[in-house]
Amino acid sequence: MNLEAHFADRPVFVTGADGFVGSHLTERLVDYDTDVHVFVRATSSGELRNIRHLQDDITVHRGDLRDKHSVTEALKVLKGHSDAIIFHLAAQAHVGESWERPYETVDTNINGTLNLLQGIVDLDLDIYKFDTAGTSEEYGNIDYQMEDKHEYDEDGRVLLSERSPVNPTSVYATSKLAADFLTMNYHDAYGVPGVTTRMFNNYGPRQNPRYITGTIITQALERDIVELGNLTPKRDMCFVEDGVRGHLHVAVEGNPGEEYVYGYGENISMLDWAELLLEVGNEEDYWDEPEIVQRNDRYRPGDSDVEELLVGYEKLHEQTGWEPEVSWREGARRTIEWYAQNTDTWMGRVDWR
């Protein structure tokens, strides 16, 4: 499918546009000559940090997802546009911080989604698609009472798809699952053309350095040791540009009322991921073999860590042709390059200093 042709001049509304995935999505939409409207939280500093270079090509609406009035006022721009698409990516998206800021996480992720959906109903908007960005964390660990409900690959690994049981193990995951269900509730009750997209472990340029990939790279760039927590969990690491294409395909070709999951289609332990990143950085002369050190205080609370995530993205592939295009090594190289060239954007945000 020629995505560019489907988005040219189309009105699109993006929440979380200045975030990690949101900024890459916004950048792609601008490249497609889309009529881009972004909803960003007005702050005293750091506003439009990731999309400042796009500000002449987008319309910025300032407000707060938790404030119903500002959300509804911003959505008015979509009145009379039946081809409009809303990408809802705004969230408190860090698992660890969801334990430190549980009320903000719930308020932003659940009430923020509710404000958007109710705003669409209150304004009687007739839009083409509403894409709520979910997360692979919603699956959590296997509830062994539900073992027979899961699918398995030829190696006996749990293969997570749209049909898999969910079992969230963090405040963040629970709040995102609630947002997914709200999206489906409003589809069933009011006909809001909602879809949910569960991306698996996006990484890449501009990601908050407190996530695992940024934590590894930023430490390796600055010192001889890389301090990490639990290294046994396995994750399905998907480069952000592939993740963005997934959102775009679902928005155009996905069926309202349905869910779509996607990722790289293979997983890797966090120890092996760290070693892969460090190996690529060594090859590119960014550092000289830093040592990996485990620290107990970097583990998630109690039994809340998710042991293994692996996606089966057949549904999205069959319906749209989507598949990942960026290999782990290429994604690692491009991500390391960005962190190395943009030290001033992340140095004050790391959690290891």
CSV table of C-alpha atoms in Angstrom, one decimal:
chain,number,residue,atom,x,y,z
A,1,MET,CA,0.0,0.0,0.0
A,2,ASN,CA,1.1,3.5,-0.8
A,3,LEU,CA,0.7,5.1,2.7
A,4,GLU,CA,1.7,8.5,1.5
A,5,ALA,CA,-1.3,8.7,-0.9
A,6,HIS,CA,-3.7,7.9,1.9
A,7,PHE,CA,-2.3,10.6,4.2
A,8,ALA,CA,-1.7,13.5,1.9
A,9,ASP,CA,-3.8,16.5,3.0
A,10,ARG,CA,-5.8,14.3,5.4
A,11,PRO,CA,-6.5,15.9,8.9
A,12,VAL,CA,-4.8,13.9,11.6
A,13,PHE,CA,-4.8,14.6,15.3
A,14,VAL,CA,-1.9,13.2,17.4
A,15,THR,CA,-1.7,13.1,21.2
A,16,GLY,CA,1.8,12.6,22.7
A,17,ALA,CA,3.3,14.0,19.5
A,18,ASP,CA,6.3,15.3,21.3
A,19,GLY,CA,7.1,12.0,22.8
A,20,PHE,CA,9.3,9.2,21.5
A,21,VAL,CA,7.0,7.3,19.2
A,22,GLY,CA,4.8,10.3,18.7
A,23,SER,CA,7.6,12.5,17.3
A,24,HIS,CA,8.6,9.9,14.8
A,25,LEU,CA,5.0,9.4,13.7
A,26,THR,CA,4.5,13.2,13.4
A,27,GLU,CA,7.7,13.5,11.4
A,28,ARG,CA,6.4,10.8,9.0
A,29,LEU,CA,3.0,12.5,8.7
A,30,VAL,CA,4.7,15.8,7.8
A,31,ASP,CA,6.7,14.0,5.1
A,32,TYR,CA,3.4,12.7,3.7
A,33,ASP,CA,2.0,16.3,3.5
A,34,THR,CA,-0.7,15.5,6.1
A,35,ASP,CA,-2.7,18.2,7.8
A,36,VAL,CA,-1.2,17.5,11.2
A,37,HIS,CA,-2.7,18.7,14.5
A,38,VAL,CA,-0.8,17.9,17.7
A,39,PHE,CA,-2.0,18.0,21.2
A,40,VAL,CA,0.8,18.7,23.6
A,41,ARG,CA,1.0,19.4,27.3
A,42,ALA,CA,1.9,23.0,27.9
A,43,THR,CA,4.9,23.2,30.2
A,44,SER,CA,7.3,25.9,31.3
A,45,SER,CA,10.3,24.1,29.7
A,46,GLY,CA,11.0,21.5,27.1
A,47,GLU,CA,7.9,22.0,25.1
A,48,LEU,CA,8.2,20.6,21.5
A,49,ARG,CA,11.7,19.3,22.3
A,50,ASN,CA,11.4,16.5,19.8
A,51,ILE,CA,9.3,18.2,17.1
A,52,ARG,CA,10.5,21.7,17.2
A,53,HIS,CA,12.0,21.2,13.8
A,54,LEU,CA,8.5,20.5,12.5
A,55,GLN,CA,6.6,23.5,14.1
A,56,ASP,CA,6.2,25.3,10.8
A,57,ASP,CA,4.4,22.3,9.3
A,58,ILE,CA,2.0,21.4,12.1
A,59,THR,CA,-0.8,23.0,14.1
A,60,VAL,CA,-0.1,22.9,17.9
A,61,HIS,CA,-2.9,22.6,20.4
A,62,ARG,CA,-1.9,23.1,24.0
A,63,GLY,CA,-3.7,21.6,26.9
A,64,ASP,CA,-3.7,18.6,29.3
A,65,LEU,CA,-5.3,15.2,28.6
A,66,ARG,CA,-6.6,15.2,32.2
A,67,ASP,CA,-8.5,18.4,31.5
A,68,LYS,CA,-11.7,17.6,29.7
A,69,HIS,CA,-12.3,21.2,28.5
A,70,SER,CA,-9.0,21.6,26.8
A,71,VAL,CA,-9.3,18.2,25.1
A,72,THR,CA,-12.8,19.0,23.8
A,73,GLU,CA,-11.7,22.5,22.6
A,74,ALA,CA,-8.8,21.0,20.6
A,75,LEU,CA,-10.9,18.3,19.1
A,76,LYS,CA,-13.3,20.9,17.6
A,77,VAL,CA,-10.8,21.3,14.7
A,78,LEU,CA,-11.9,17.9,13.4
A,79,LYS,CA,-15.6,18.9,13.0
A,80,GLY,CA,-16.8,18.2,9.5
A,81,HIS,CA,-13.8,15.9,8.6
A,82,SER,CA,-15.1,12.4,8.2
A,83,ASP,CA,-11.7,11.3,6.9
A,84,ALA,CA,-9.9,12.5,10.1
A,85,ILE,CA,-7.7,10.1,12.1
A,86,ILE,CA,-6.8,10.4,15.8
A,87,PHE,CA,-3.6,8.7,17.0
A,88,HIS,CA,-3.7,8.6,20.8
A,89,LEU,CA,-0.1,8.0,21.9
A,90,ALA,CA,0.0,10.3,25.0
A,91,ALA,CA,0.7,8.4,28.2
A,92,GLN,CA,2.8,8.1,31.3
A,93,ALA,CA,4.6,5.2,29.7
A,94,HIS,CA,7.4,4.2,32.0
A,95,VAL,CA,6.8,1.0,34.0
A,96,GLY,CA,9.1,1.9,36.9
A,97,GLU,CA,7.7,5.4,37.2
A,98,SER,CA,4.2,4.0,37.3
A,99,TRP,CA,5.0,2.7,40.8
A,100,GLU,CA,6.5,6.0,41.8
A,101,ARG,CA,3.6,8.0,40.3
A,102,PRO,CA,0.6,5.7,40.3
A,103,TYR,CA,-2.1,8.4,40.6
A,104,GLU,CA,-0.6,10.4,37.7
A,105,THR,CA,-0.3,7.3,35.6
A,106,VAL,CA,-3.9,6.3,36.2
A,107,ASP,CA,-5.2,9.8,35.7
A,108,THR,CA,-3.3,10.4,32.5
A,109,ASN,CA,-3.7,7.0,30.9
A,110,ILE,CA,-7.3,6.2,31.8
A,111,ASN,CA,-9.0,9.5,32.4
A,112,GLY,CA,-7.0,11.1,29.5
A,113,THR,CA,-8.3,8.4,27.1
A,114,LEU,CA,-11.8,8.8,28.5
A,115,ASN,CA,-11.7,12.6,27.9
A,116,LEU,CA,-10.8,12.0,24.3
A,117,LEU,CA,-13.5,9.4,23.6
A,118,GLN,CA,-16.2,11.4,25.4
A,119,GLY,CA,-15.1,14.5,23.6
A,120,ILE,CA,-15.7,12.8,20.3
A,121,VAL,CA,-19.2,11.8,21.5
A,122,ASP,CA,-20.0,15.2,22.9
A,123,LEU,CA,-19.0,17.0,19.7
A,124,ASP,CA,-20.7,14.3,17.6
A,125,LEU,CA,-17.5,13.9,15.5
A,126,ASP,CA,-17.7,11.7,12.5
A,127,ILE,CA,-14.1,10.5,12.1
A,128,TYR,CA,-12.4,7.7,10.2
A,129,LYS,CA,-10.3,6.0,12.9
A,130,PHE,CA,-9.3,6.4,16.5
A,131,ASP,CA,-6.1,4.5,17.3
A,132,THR,CA,-5.3,3.9,21.0
A,133,ALA,CA,-1.7,2.9,21.5
A,134,GLY,CA,-1.5,0.0,23.9
A,135,THR,CA,1.5,-2.0,25.1
A,136,SER,CA,2.9,-5.5,25.2
A,137,GLU,CA,3.1,-5.1,29.0
A,138,GLU,CA,-0.6,-5.8,29.1
A,139,TYR,CA,0.0,-9.5,28.6
A,140,GLY,CA,2.3,-9.7,31.7
A,141,ASN,CA,3.3,-13.2,32.9
A,142,ILE,CA,1.4,-16.4,32.1
A,143,ASP,CA,-1.4,-17.1,34.6
A,144,TYR,CA,-0.9,-20.9,34.7
A,145,GLN,CA,-4.7,-21.4,35.1
A,146,MET,CA,-4.8,-20.0,31.5
A,147,GLU,CA,-2.0,-22.0,30.0
A,148,ASP,CA,-4.3,-23.8,27.5
A,149,LYS,CA,-5.6,-20.5,26.3
A,150,HIS,CA,-2.2,-19.4,24.9
A,151,GLU,CA,-0.6,-20.2,21.6
A,152,TYR,CA,3.0,-21.6,21.4
A,153,ASP,CA,5.6,-21.6,18.7
A,154,GLU,CA,7.6,-24.6,17.6
A,155,ASP,CA,10.1,-24.1,20.4
A,156,GLY,CA,7.4,-24.1,23.1
A,157,ARG,CA,7.6,-20.3,23.6
A,158,VAL,CA,4.3,-18.4,24.3
A,159,LEU,CA,3.4,-16.5,21.2
A,160,LEU,CA,1.3,-13.4,22.0
A,161,SER,CA,-1.4,-12.3,19.6
A,162,GLU,CA,-4.7,-10.6,19.6
A,163,ARG,CA,-6.3,-13.8,21.0
A,164,SER,CA,-3.9,-14.1,24.0
A,165,PRO,CA,-5.1,-13.7,27.6
A,166,VAL,CA,-4.0,-10.5,29.4
A,167,ASN,CA,-2.5,-10.4,32.8
A,168,PRO,CA,-1.0,-6.9,33.6
A,169,THR,CA,1.6,-6.8,36.4
A,170,SER,CA,2.2,-3.1,36.8
A,171,VAL,CA,0.2,0.1,37.4
A,172,TYR,CA,1.3,1.2,33.9
A,173,ALA,CA,0.1,-2.0,32.2
A,174,THR,CA,-3.2,-2.0,34.0
A,175,SER,CA,-3.9,1.6,33.1
A,176,LYS,CA,-3.1,0.9,29.4
A,177,LEU,CA,-5.4,-2.2,29.4
A,178,ALA,CA,-8.2,0.0,30.8
A,179,ALA,CA,-7.6,2.5,28.0
A,180,ASP,CA,-7.8,-0.3,25.4
A,181,PHE,CA,-11.1,-1.5,26.9
A,182,LEU,CA,-12.5,2.1,27.0
A,183,THR,CA,-11.7,2.4,23.3
A,184,MET,CA,-13.7,-0.8,22.6
A,185,ASN,CA,-16.5,0.3,25.0
A,186,TYR,CA,-17.0,3.5,23.0
A,187,HIS,CA,-16.9,1.6,19.7
A,188,ASP,CA,-19.6,-0.7,20.9
A,189,ALA,CA,-21.8,1.9,22.5
A,190,TYR,CA,-21.4,5.0,20.3
A,191,GLY,CA,-19.8,3.7,17.1
A,192,VAL,CA,-16.5,5.5,17.7
A,193,PRO,CA,-14.3,3.8,15.1
A,194,GLY,CA,-11.7,2.7,17.6
A,195,VAL,CA,-8.8,0.3,17.1
A,196,THR,CA,-6.1,-0.7,19.6
A,197,THR,CA,-2.5,-1.3,18.7
A,198,ARG,CA,-0.1,-3.1,21.1
A,199,MET,CA,3.4,-2.4,20.1
A,200,PHE,CA,6.2,-4.6,21.4
A,201,ASN,CA,9.2,-2.8,23.0
A,202,ASN,CA,9.9,0.0,20.7
A,203,TYR,CA,13.4,1.5,20.8
A,204,GLY,CA,15.3,4.1,18.8
A,205,PRO,CA,16.4,7.7,18.6
A,206,ARG,CA,14.8,10.2,21.0
A,207,GLN,CA,13.6,7.6,23.5
A,208,ASN,CA,13.7,8.6,27.1
A,209,PRO,CA,17.1,7.4,28.5
A,210,ARG,CA,15.5,5.7,31.4
A,211,TYR,CA,14.3,2.9,29.2
A,212,ILE,CA,16.6,-0.1,29.0
A,213,THR,CA,18.1,0.7,25.6
A,214,GLY,CA,18.9,4.3,26.5
A,215,THR,CA,20.1,3.2,30.0
A,216,ILE,CA,22.6,0.9,28.4
A,217,ILE,CA,23.8,3.3,25.7
A,218,THR,CA,24.1,6.5,27.8
A,219,GLN,CA,26.1,4.7,30.5
A,220,ALA,CA,28.4,3.2,27.9
A,221,LEU,CA,29.0,6.6,26.4
A,222,GLU,CA,29.9,8.2,29.7
A,223,ARG,CA,31.7,5.6,31.8
A,224,ASP,CA,33.3,2.1,32.0
A,225,ILE,CA,30.5,0.3,33.6
A,226,VAL,CA,26.8,-0.2,32.7
A,227,GLU,CA,24.7,-0.8,35.8
A,228,LEU,CA,21.4,-2.7,35.1
A,229,GLY,CA,18.7,-4.6,37.0
A,230,ASN,CA,17.2,-8.0,36.1
A,231,LEU,CA,18.9,-9.3,32.9
A,232,THR,CA,16.9,-12.5,32.4
A,233,PRO,CA,13.6,-11.2,31.0
A,234,LYS,CA,13.2,-11.5,27.3
A,235,ARG,CA,11.7,-8.8,25.1
A,236,ASP,CA,10.6,-8.4,21.5
A,237,MET,CA,12.5,-5.3,20.4
A,238,CYS,CA,11.0,-3.4,17.5
A,239,PHE,CA,12.7,-0.3,16.0
A,240,VAL,CA,10.6,2.8,16.2
A,241,GLU,CA,10.3,3.4,12.5
A,242,ASP,CA,8.8,-0.1,12.1
A,243,GLY,CA,6.4,0.7,15.0
A,244,VAL,CA,5.3,3.9,13.3
A,245,ARG,CA,4.5,2.1,10.1
A,246,GLY,CA,2.4,-0.3,12.1
A,247,HIS,CA,0.3,2.6,13.4
A,248,LEU,CA,-0.1,4.0,10.0
A,249,HIS,CA,-1.2,0.7,8.4
A,250,VAL,CA,-3.7,0.0,11.2
A,251,ALA,CA,-5.1,3.5,10.9
A,252,VAL,CA,-5.8,3.1,7.2
A,253,GLU,CA,-6.6,-0.6,6.9
A,254,GLY,CA,-7.5,-1.8,10.3
A,255,ASN,CA,-11.1,-2.7,11.2
A,256,PRO,CA,-12.9,-0.6,13.8
A,257,GLY,CA,-13.5,-2.5,17.0
A,258,GLU,CA,-10.5,-4.7,16.6
A,259,GLU,CA,-7.0,-5.0,18.1
A,260,TYR,CA,-3.7,-5.3,16.3
A,261,VAL,CA,-0.4,-6.4,17.8
A,262,TYR,CA,3.1,-6.2,16.2
A,263,GLY,CA,6.8,-6.3,16.9
A,264,TYR,CA,10.0,-7.8,15.6
A,265,GLY,CA,8.7,-11.3,15.9
A,266,GLU,CA,11.7,-12.6,17.9
A,267,ASN,CA,12.8,-11.9,21.4
A,268,ILE,CA,16.1,-11.5,23.2
A,269,SER,CA,17.2,-11.6,26.9
A,270,MET,CA,18.1,-8.2,28.4
A,271,LEU,CA,21.6,-9.5,29.0
A,272,ASP,CA,22.0,-10.5,25.3
A,273,TRP,CA,20.4,-7.1,24.3
A,274,ALA,CA,22.9,-5.3,26.4
A,275,GLU,CA,25.8,-7.3,24.9
A,276,LEU,CA,24.5,-6.7,21.4
A,277,LEU,CA,24.4,-2.9,21.9
A,278,LEU,CA,27.8,-2.8,23.5
A,279,GLU,CA,29.2,-4.9,20.7
A,280,VAL,CA,27.8,-2.6,18.0
A,281,GLY,CA,29.1,0.4,19.9
A,282,ASN,CA,32.6,-1.2,20.1
A,283,GLU,CA,32.6,-1.8,16.4
A,284,GLU,CA,31.6,1.8,15.7
A,285,ASP,CA,34.3,3.1,18.2
A,286,TYR,CA,31.8,4.8,20.6
A,287,TRP,CA,33.3,3.1,23.6
A,288,ASP,CA,35.8,0.3,24.6
A,289,GLU,CA,34.1,-2.7,26.2
A,290,PRO,CA,32.3,-1.4,29.2
A,291,GLU,CA,31.5,-3.9,32.0
A,292,ILE,CA,27.9,-4.9,32.8
A,293,VAL,CA,27.1,-4.8,36.5
A,294,GLN,CA,23.8,-5.9,38.0
A,295,ARG,CA,22.3,-4.0,40.9
A,296,ASN,CA,19.4,-5.2,43.1
A,297,ASP,CA,18.0,-1.6,43.5
A,298,ARG,CA,17.3,-1.5,39.7
A,299,TYR,CA,14.9,-4.5,39.8
A,300,ARG,CA,11.2,-3.9,39.5
A,301,PRO,CA,9.2,-4.2,42.7
A,302,GLY,CA,8.3,-7.7,44.0
A,303,ASP,CA,7.1,-10.1,41.3
A,304,SER,CA,6.1,-7.4,38.9
A,305,ASP,CA,8.7,-8.1,36.2
A,306,VAL,CA,7.4,-9.7,33.0
A,307,GLU,CA,9.5,-12.7,32.2
A,308,GLU,CA,9.1,-13.1,28.4
A,309,LEU,CA,7.3,-11.3,25.6
A,310,LEU,CA,7.2,-12.6,22.0
A,311,VAL,CA,4.7,-11.4,19.4
A,312,GLY,CA,2.9,-13.1,16.6
A,313,TYR,CA,2.0,-10.3,14.1
A,314,GLU,CA,0.3,-12.5,11.5
A,315,LYS,CA,-3.0,-10.6,11.6
A,316,LEU,CA,-1.5,-7.3,10.8
A,317,HIS,CA,0.7,-8.8,8.1
A,318,GLU,CA,-2.1,-10.7,6.5
A,319,GLN,CA,-4.4,-7.6,6.4
A,320,THR,CA,-1.8,-5.0,5.5
A,321,GLY,CA,1.5,-6.6,4.4
A,322,TRP,CA,3.3,-4.9,7.4
A,323,GLU,CA,6.4,-6.6,8.6
A,324,PRO,CA,9.5,-5.3,10.4
A,325,GLU,CA,12.3,-3.9,8.1
A,326,VAL,CA,15.0,-2.8,10.5
A,327,SER,CA,17.3,-5.5,11.9
A,328,TRP,CA,18.4,-5.4,15.6
A,329,ARG,CA,22.0,-4.5,14.6
A,330,GLU,CA,21.0,-1.7,12.2
A,331,GLY,CA,18.5,-0.4,14.8
A,332,ALA,CA,21.2,-0.5,17.5
A,333,ARG,CA,23.7,1.4,15.3
A,334,ARG,CA,21.2,4.1,14.5
A,335,THR,CA,20.1,4.4,18.1
A,336,ILE,CA,23.6,4.6,19.4
A,337,GLU,CA,24.5,7.2,16.8
A,338,TRP,CA,21.6,9.5,17.9
A,339,TYR,CA,22.5,9.3,21.6
A,340,ALA,CA,26.1,10.0,20.8
A,341,GLN,CA,25.3,13.1,18.8
A,342,ASN,CA,22.6,14.5,21.2
A,343,THR,CA,24.1,14.3,24.6
A,344,ASP,CA,22.6,17.6,25.6
A,345,THR,CA,19.1,16.3,25.2
A,346,TRP,CA,19.4,13.3,27.6
A,347,MET,CA,22.2,14.0,30.1
A,348,GLY,CA,19.9,15.6,32.6
A,349,ARG,CA,17.3,12.9,32.4
A,350,VAL,CA,19.2,9.7,33.1
A,351,ASP,CA,18.7,7.8,36.4
A,352,TRP,CA,22.2,6.4,36.9
A,353,ARG,CA,24.1,9.6,37.8
